[in-house]
XYZ file of C-alpha atoms in Angstrom:
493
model
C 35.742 -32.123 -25.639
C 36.767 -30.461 -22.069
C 37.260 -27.405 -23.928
C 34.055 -27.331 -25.474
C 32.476 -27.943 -22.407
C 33.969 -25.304 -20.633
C 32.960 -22.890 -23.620
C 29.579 -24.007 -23.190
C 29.532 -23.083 -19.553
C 30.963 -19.765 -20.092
C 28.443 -19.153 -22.865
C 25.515 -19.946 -20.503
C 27.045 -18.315 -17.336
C 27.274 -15.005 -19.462
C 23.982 -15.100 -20.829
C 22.573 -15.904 -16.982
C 24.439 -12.865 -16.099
C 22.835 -10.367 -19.598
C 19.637 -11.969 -18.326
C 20.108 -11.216 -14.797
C 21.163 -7.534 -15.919
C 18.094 -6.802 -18.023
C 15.552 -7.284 -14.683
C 14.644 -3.900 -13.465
C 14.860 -3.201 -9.949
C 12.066 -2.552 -8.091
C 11.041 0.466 -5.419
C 7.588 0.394 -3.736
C 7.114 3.599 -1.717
C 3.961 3.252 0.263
C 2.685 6.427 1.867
C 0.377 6.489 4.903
C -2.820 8.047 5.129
C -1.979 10.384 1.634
C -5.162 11.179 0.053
C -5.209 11.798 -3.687
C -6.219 15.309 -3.500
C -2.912 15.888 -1.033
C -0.936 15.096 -4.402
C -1.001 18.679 -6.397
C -1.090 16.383 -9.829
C -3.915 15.055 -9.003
C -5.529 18.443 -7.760
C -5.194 21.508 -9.850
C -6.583 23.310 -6.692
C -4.476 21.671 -4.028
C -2.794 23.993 -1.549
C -0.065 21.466 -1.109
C 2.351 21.489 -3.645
C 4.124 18.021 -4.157
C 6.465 19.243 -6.583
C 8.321 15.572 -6.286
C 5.683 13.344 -6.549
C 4.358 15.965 -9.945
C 7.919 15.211 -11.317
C 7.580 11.527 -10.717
C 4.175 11.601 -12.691
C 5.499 13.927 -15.126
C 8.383 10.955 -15.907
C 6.091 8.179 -15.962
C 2.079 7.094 -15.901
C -0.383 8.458 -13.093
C -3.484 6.046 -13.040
C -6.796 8.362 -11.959
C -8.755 5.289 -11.147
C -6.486 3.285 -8.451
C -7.636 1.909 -5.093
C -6.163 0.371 -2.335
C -7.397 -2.949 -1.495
C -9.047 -1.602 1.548
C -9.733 1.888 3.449
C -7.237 1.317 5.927
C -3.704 0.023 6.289
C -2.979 -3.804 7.574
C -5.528 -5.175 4.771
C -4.296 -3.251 2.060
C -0.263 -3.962 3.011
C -1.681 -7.444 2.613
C -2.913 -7.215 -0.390
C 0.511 -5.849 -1.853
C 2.687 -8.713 -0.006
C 0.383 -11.625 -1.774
C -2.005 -10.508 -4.284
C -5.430 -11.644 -2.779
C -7.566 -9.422 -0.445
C -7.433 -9.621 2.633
C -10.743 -10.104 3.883
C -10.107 -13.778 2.731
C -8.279 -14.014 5.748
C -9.017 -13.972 9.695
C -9.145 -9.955 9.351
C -12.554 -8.980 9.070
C -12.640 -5.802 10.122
C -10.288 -3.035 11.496
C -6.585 -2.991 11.809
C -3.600 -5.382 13.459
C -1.949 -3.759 16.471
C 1.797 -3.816 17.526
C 1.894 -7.389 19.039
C -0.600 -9.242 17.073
C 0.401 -12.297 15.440
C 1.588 -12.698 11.911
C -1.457 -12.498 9.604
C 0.503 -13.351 6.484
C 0.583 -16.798 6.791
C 4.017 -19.370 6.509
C 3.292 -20.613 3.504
C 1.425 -18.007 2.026
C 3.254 -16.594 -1.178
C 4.261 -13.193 -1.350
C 6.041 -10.351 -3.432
C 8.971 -11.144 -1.964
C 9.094 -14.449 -2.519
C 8.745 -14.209 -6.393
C 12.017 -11.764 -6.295
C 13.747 -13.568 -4.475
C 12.778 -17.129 -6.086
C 14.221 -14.655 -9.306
C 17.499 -13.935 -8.189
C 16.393 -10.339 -6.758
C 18.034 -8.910 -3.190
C 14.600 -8.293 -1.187
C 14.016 -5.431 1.526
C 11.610 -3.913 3.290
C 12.287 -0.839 5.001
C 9.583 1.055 7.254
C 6.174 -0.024 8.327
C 5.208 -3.074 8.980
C 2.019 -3.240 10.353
C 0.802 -7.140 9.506
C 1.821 -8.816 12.446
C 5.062 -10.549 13.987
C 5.783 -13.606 15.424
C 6.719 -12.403 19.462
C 8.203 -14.478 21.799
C 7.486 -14.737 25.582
C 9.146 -15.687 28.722
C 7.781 -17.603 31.371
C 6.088 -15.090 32.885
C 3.964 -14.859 29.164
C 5.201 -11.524 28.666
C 7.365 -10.655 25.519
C 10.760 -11.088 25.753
C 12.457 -8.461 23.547
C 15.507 -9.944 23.611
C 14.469 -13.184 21.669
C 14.409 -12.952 17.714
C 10.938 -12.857 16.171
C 9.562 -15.918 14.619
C 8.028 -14.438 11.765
C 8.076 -11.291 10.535
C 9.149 -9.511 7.142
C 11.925 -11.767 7.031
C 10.010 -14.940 7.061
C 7.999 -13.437 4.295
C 10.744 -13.441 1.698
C 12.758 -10.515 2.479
C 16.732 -10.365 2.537
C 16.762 -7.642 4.698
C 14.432 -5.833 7.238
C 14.516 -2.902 9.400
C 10.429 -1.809 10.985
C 8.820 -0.710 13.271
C 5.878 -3.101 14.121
C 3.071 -1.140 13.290
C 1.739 2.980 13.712
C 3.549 5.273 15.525
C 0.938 5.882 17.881
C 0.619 1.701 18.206
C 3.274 -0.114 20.418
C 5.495 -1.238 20.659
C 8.053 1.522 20.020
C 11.010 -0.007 19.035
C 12.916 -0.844 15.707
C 13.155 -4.100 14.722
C 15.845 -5.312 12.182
C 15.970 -8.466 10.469
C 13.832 -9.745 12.942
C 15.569 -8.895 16.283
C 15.014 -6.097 18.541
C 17.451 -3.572 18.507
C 18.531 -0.994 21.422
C 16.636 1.974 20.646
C 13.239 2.786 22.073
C 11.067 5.539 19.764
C 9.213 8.070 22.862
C 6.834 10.269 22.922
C 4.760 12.493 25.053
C 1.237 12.129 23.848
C 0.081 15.619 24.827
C -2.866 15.910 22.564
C -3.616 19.061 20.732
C -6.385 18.435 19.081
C -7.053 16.283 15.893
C -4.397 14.125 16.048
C -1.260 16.284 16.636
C 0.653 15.582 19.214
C 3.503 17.841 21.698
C 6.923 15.749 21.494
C 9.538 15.429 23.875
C 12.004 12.816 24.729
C 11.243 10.346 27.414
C 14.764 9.625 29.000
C 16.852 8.025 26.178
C 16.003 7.326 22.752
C 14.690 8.230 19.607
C 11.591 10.782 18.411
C 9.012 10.156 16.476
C 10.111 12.812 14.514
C 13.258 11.246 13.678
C 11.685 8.152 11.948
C 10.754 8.840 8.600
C 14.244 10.156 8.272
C 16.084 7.493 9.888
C 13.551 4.614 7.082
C 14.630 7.289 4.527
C 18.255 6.824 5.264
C 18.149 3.473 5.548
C 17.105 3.147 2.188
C 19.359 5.333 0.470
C 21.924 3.287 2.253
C 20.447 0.133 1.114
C 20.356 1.344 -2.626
C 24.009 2.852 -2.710
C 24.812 -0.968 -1.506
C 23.096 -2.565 -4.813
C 24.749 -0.018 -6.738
C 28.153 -0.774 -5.587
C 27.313 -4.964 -5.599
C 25.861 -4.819 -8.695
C 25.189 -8.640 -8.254
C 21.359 -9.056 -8.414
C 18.432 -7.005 -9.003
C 16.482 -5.374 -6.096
C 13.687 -5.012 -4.576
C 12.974 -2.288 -2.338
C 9.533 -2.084 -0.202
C 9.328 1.099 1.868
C 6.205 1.523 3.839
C 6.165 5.123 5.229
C 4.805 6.476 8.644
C 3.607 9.236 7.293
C 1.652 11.481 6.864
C -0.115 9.229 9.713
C -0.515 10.353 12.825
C 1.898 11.374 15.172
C 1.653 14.277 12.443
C 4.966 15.675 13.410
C 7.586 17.747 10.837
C 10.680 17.835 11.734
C 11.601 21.716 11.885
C 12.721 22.206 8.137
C 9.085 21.219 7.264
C 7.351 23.050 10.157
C 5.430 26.172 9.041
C 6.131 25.629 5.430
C 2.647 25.163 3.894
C 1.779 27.876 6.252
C -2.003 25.831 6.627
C -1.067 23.049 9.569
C 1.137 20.581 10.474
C -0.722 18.045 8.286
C 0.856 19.647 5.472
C 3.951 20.351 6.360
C 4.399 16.766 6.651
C 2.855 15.858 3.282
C 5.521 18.023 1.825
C 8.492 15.972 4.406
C 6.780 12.719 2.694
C 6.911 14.355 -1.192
C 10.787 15.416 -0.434
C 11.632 11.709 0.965
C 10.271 10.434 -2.714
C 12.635 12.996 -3.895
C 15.679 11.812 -1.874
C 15.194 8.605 -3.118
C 14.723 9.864 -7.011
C 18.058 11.574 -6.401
C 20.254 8.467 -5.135
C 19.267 6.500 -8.093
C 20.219 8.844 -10.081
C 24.071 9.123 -8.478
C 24.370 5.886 -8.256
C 23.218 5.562 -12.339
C 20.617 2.856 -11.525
C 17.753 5.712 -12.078
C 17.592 3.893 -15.927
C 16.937 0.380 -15.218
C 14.636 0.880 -11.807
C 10.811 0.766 -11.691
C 9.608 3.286 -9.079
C 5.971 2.607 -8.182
C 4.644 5.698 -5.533
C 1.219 5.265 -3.766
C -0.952 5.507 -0.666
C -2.233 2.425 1.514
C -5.854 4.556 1.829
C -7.524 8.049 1.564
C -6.335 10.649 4.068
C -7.255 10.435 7.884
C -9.721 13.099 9.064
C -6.970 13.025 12.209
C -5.373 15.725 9.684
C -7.727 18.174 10.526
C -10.182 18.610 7.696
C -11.847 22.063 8.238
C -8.574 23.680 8.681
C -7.565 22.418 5.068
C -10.854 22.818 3.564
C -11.177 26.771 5.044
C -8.137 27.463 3.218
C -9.414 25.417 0.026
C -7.426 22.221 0.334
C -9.809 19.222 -0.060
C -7.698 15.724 0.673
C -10.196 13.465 -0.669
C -10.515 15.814 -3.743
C -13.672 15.504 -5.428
C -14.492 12.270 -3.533
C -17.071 11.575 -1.194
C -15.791 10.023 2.106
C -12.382 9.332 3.944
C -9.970 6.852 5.610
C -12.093 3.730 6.871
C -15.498 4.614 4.610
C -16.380 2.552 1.618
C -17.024 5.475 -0.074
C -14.414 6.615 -3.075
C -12.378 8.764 -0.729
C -11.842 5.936 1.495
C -9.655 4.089 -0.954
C -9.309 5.726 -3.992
C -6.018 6.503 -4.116
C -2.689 8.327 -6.374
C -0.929 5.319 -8.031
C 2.177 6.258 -9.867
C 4.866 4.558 -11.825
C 8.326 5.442 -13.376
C 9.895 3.104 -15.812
C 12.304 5.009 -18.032
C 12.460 3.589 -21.532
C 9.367 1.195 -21.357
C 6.585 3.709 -19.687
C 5.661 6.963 -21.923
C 6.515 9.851 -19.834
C 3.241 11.963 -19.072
C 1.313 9.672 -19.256
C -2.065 8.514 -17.354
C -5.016 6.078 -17.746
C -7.632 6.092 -16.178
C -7.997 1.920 -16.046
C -9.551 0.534 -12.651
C -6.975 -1.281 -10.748
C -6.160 -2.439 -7.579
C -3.007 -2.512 -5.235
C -3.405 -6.064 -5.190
C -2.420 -6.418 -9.000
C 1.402 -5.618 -7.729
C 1.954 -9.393 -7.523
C 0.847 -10.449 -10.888
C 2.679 -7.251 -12.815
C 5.681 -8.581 -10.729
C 5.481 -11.961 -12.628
C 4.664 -10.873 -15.538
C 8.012 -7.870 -15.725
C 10.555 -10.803 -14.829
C 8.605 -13.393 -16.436
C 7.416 -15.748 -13.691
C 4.317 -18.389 -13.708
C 2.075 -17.573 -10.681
C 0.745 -20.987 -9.298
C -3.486 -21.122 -8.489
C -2.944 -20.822 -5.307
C -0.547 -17.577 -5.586
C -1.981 -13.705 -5.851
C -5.549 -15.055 -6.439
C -6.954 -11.360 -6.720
C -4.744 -9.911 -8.799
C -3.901 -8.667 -12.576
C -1.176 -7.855 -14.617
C -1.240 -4.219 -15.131
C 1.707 -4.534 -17.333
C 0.109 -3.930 -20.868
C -1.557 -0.619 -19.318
C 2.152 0.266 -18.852
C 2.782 -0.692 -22.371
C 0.123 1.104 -23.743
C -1.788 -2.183 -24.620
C -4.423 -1.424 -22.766
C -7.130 -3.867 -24.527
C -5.137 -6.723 -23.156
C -5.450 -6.040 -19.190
C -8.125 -8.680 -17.946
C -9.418 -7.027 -14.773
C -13.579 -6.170 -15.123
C -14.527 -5.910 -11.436
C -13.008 -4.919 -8.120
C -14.163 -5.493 -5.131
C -13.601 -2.499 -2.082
C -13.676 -3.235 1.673
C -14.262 -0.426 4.802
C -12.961 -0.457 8.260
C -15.961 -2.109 9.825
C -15.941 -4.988 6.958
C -18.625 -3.624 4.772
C -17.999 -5.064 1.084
C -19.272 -2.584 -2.574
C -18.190 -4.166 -5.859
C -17.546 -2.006 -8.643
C -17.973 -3.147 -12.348
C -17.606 -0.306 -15.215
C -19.409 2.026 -14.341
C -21.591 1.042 -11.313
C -20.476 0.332 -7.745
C -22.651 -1.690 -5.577
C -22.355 -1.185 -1.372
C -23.350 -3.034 0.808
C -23.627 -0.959 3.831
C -26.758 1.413 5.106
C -23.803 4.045 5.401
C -20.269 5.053 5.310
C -18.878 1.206 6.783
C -16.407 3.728 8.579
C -15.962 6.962 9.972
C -17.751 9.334 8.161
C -21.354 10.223 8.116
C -23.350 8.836 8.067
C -21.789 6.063 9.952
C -23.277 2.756 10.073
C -25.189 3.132 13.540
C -26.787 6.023 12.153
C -27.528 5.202 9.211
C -29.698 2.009 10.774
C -31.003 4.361 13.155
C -32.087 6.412 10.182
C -33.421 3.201 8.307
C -31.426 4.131 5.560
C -31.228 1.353 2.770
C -28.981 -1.293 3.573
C -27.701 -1.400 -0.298
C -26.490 1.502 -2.454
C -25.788 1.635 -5.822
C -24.060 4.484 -7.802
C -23.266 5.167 -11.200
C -19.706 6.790 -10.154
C -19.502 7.733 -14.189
C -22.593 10.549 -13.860
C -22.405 10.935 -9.972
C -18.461 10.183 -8.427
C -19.593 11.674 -5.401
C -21.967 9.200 -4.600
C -25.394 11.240 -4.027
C -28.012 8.846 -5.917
C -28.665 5.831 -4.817
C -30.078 3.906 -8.139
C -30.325 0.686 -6.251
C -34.595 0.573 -6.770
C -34.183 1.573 -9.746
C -32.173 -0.877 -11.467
C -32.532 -4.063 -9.747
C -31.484 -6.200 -12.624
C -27.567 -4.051 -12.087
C -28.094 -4.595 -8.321
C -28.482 -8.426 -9.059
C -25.878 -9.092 -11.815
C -23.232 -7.300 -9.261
C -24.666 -9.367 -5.941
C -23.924 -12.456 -7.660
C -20.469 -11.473 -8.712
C -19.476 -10.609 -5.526
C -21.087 -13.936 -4.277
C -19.106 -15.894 -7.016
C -16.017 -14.286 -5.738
C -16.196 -14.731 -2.501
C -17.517 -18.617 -2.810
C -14.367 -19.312 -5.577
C -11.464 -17.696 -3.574
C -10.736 -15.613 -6.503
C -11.284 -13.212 -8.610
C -8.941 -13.934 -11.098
C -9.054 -17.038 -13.767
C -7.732 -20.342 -12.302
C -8.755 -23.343 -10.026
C -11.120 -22.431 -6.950
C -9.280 -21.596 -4.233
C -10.062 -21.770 0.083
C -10.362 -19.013 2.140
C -9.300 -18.856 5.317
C -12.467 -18.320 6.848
C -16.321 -17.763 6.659
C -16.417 -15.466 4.698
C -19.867 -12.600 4.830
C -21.170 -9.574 2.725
């Protein structure tokens, strides 16, 4: 009896294990301020050649029709973490700075949580940018030598090692696993125009320059440690800093493009995805690992658009708008995965999804049950990988600018709800009222994907049906199937 027993346990211990063994690991590389005509596969006429990034798409699927769940970076990174858009939360509008609060709340479930709740070793490696949990003294100013409360670690992740939010944000320090560590990031913010900046040292500590290498090292250190453990799974979320401002290539990029610093550093950023791509492949984990490479929103004009453009490089593509707008080129956006043996090399679809679907796909890979109140905005993009296509069950998405201006997009039309750009470009929203431009546009982005005709008095009954989508969206807390959920707050179009 004892020794059928113990058989029994061995039998289920080595099946755990075959089980364990079959989950792919998992990197997210998140680029900063990359816009999809930056990325040469995207861009037949790009005069940036990402001859990594091309490889990565030539290896797996590139989606044409992926956007990031907002036009700039803390709302989008929140969307990835949890699933559900961010705009459901106290964030509005803009960005989070270096010592705001946590936004992702305590017992909020994220990404990182469903890996780890899986029996996956969780990281996160770069950029935070969503908020941290700082402590004060008595004085009420921030002690640095206190651990954070909360902060990537409290969302799920094993391991940490950030920087709190944008280079050109402080705090400039790293932060690992949730504690302040002795080395200050400097700069001299000499500006040159457009967003570059002069560096130079400010007594002791690190450049700016020096960061994306030291998150890129990091990593590959973090990798070669799965490979040799070989215990779990992992998951690997690496945030970039660039190509965000301080646009600053170290000196082996410097000059290469021969067009401006901007991109130089979009070709550092393209050789960091193939550092990475390299590792896996020493280590032999290159087979079993699901590389995912994207961009948080469409490039910054801080990278100097009419130097790029007079030598023929357009960032946004064929897009109208930028970083911040509501427009396509605000947060349309490259989307690329690698999944050797299960994705068909080559291969692209031009499905709408969003950076929010991360969570669901997640669950549905390792085979996890998302809860209602889990990743309420996001789908399973996991038969599009499969090449079942017919069985993805996203219809609408809904896009967000800098200044909180919603558009919906169903098929073919995209509703806005803005008199302008809802961000930086023109016309920006203050002119556009000025102008008494019409508060609502529509476009059919199928016959006009630059957004020129506004069809929204012409085809009311399409202006309505999308109005009261969005409406029944925001009102439900969800835009996926399930029980109505909360949000946070108030929530207007």
């Amino acid at each position: 009896m004892r020794l059928s027993l113990l058989l029994c346990s061995l039998l289920l211990i080595a099946n755990s294990a075959h089980s364990q063994s079959e989950k792919p690991n998992i990197i997210y590389i998140l680029a900063d301020d990359l816009g999809i005509g930056d990325v040469s596969v995207y861009n037949k006429d790009s005069k940036i050649q990402t001859k990594n990034i091309d490889a990565l798409a030539k290896g797996g699927m590139r989606f044409t029709d992926a956007h990031s769940g907002s036009a700039v970076c803390t709302p989008t990174r929140y969307g990835i973490l949890t699933g559900r858009y961010a705009w459901r939360t106290r964030l509005q509008k803009s960005v989070l700075w270096g010592y705001d609060t946590a936004l992702i709340a305590r017992d909020r479930f994220t990404v990182a949580n469903l890996f780890k709740n899986n029996g996956y070793n969780t990281a996160c490696i770069g950029k935070w940018h969503l908020g941290l949990g700082w402590q004060k003294d008595k004085s009420d100013s921030v002690d640095f030598s206190l651990p954070l409360s909360s902060g990537p670690n409290s969302a799920g992740f094993d391991y940490s090692f950030i920087i709190s939010a944008s280079l050109d944000i402080p705090p400039y320090v790293y932060i690992e696993n949730q504690r302040v560590i002795n080395r200050r990031i400097e700069i001299i913010k000499e500006n040159k125009g457009a967003g570059f900046w002069r560096e130079g040292a400010i007594g002791k500590g690190q450049k700016h320059s020096e960061v994306l290498d030291d998150f890129t090292n990091k990593a590959i250190n973090y990798i070669e440690k799965q490979a040799v453990k070989k215990d779990k799974p992992f998951f690997l979320y690496l945030p970039l800093t660039s190509p965000h401002t301080p646009i600053l290539p170290t000196k082996e990029f410097a000059g290469k493009t021969g067009i401006n610093d901007y991109a130089d550093f979009v070709l550092m950023t393209d050789a960091l995805l193939g550092k990475i791509e390299a590792v896996l492949k020493q280590t032999g984990l290159d087979k079993n690992t699901i590389l995912i490479f994207t961009s948080d929103n469409g490039a910054s004009p801080m990278s100097d658009f009419k130097t790029l453009e007079s030598k023929g490089h357009f960032s946004s593509f064929s897009y109208r708008g930028a970083k911040a707008d509501i427009y396509e080129g605000g947060h349309r956006i490259p989307f690329i995965v690698k999944w050797p043996g299960k994705v068909a090399p080559n291969s692209v679809s031009s499905q709408t999804i969003s950076l929010t679907d991360f969570m669901a796909t997640g669950a549905n890979i390792i085979g996890s049950k998302l809860s209602d109140n889990q990743a309420e905005d996001s789908f399973s993009i996991l038969p599009i990988l499969l090449n079942k296509s017919v069985e993805y069950k996203r219809e609408s998405i809904i896009h967000h600018s800098i200044d909180g201006k919603f558009a919906i997009r169903k098929g073919d039309y995209k509703l806005i709800f803005a008199n302008g750009s809802g961000g930086w470009s023109a016309p920006t929203e203050s002119d556009a009222v000025k102008s008494k431009l019409p508060p609502i546009q529509l476009y059919n982005l199928k016959s006009d994907k630059k957004e020129q005709f506004n069809l929204a008095t012409t085809m009311p009954l399409v202006v309505k049906e999308l109005t009261e989508l969005l409406q029944k969206q925001i009102q439900s807390g969800r835009s996926t199937e399930g029980r109505d959920q909360k949000n946070d707050v108030m929530v207007r179009y």
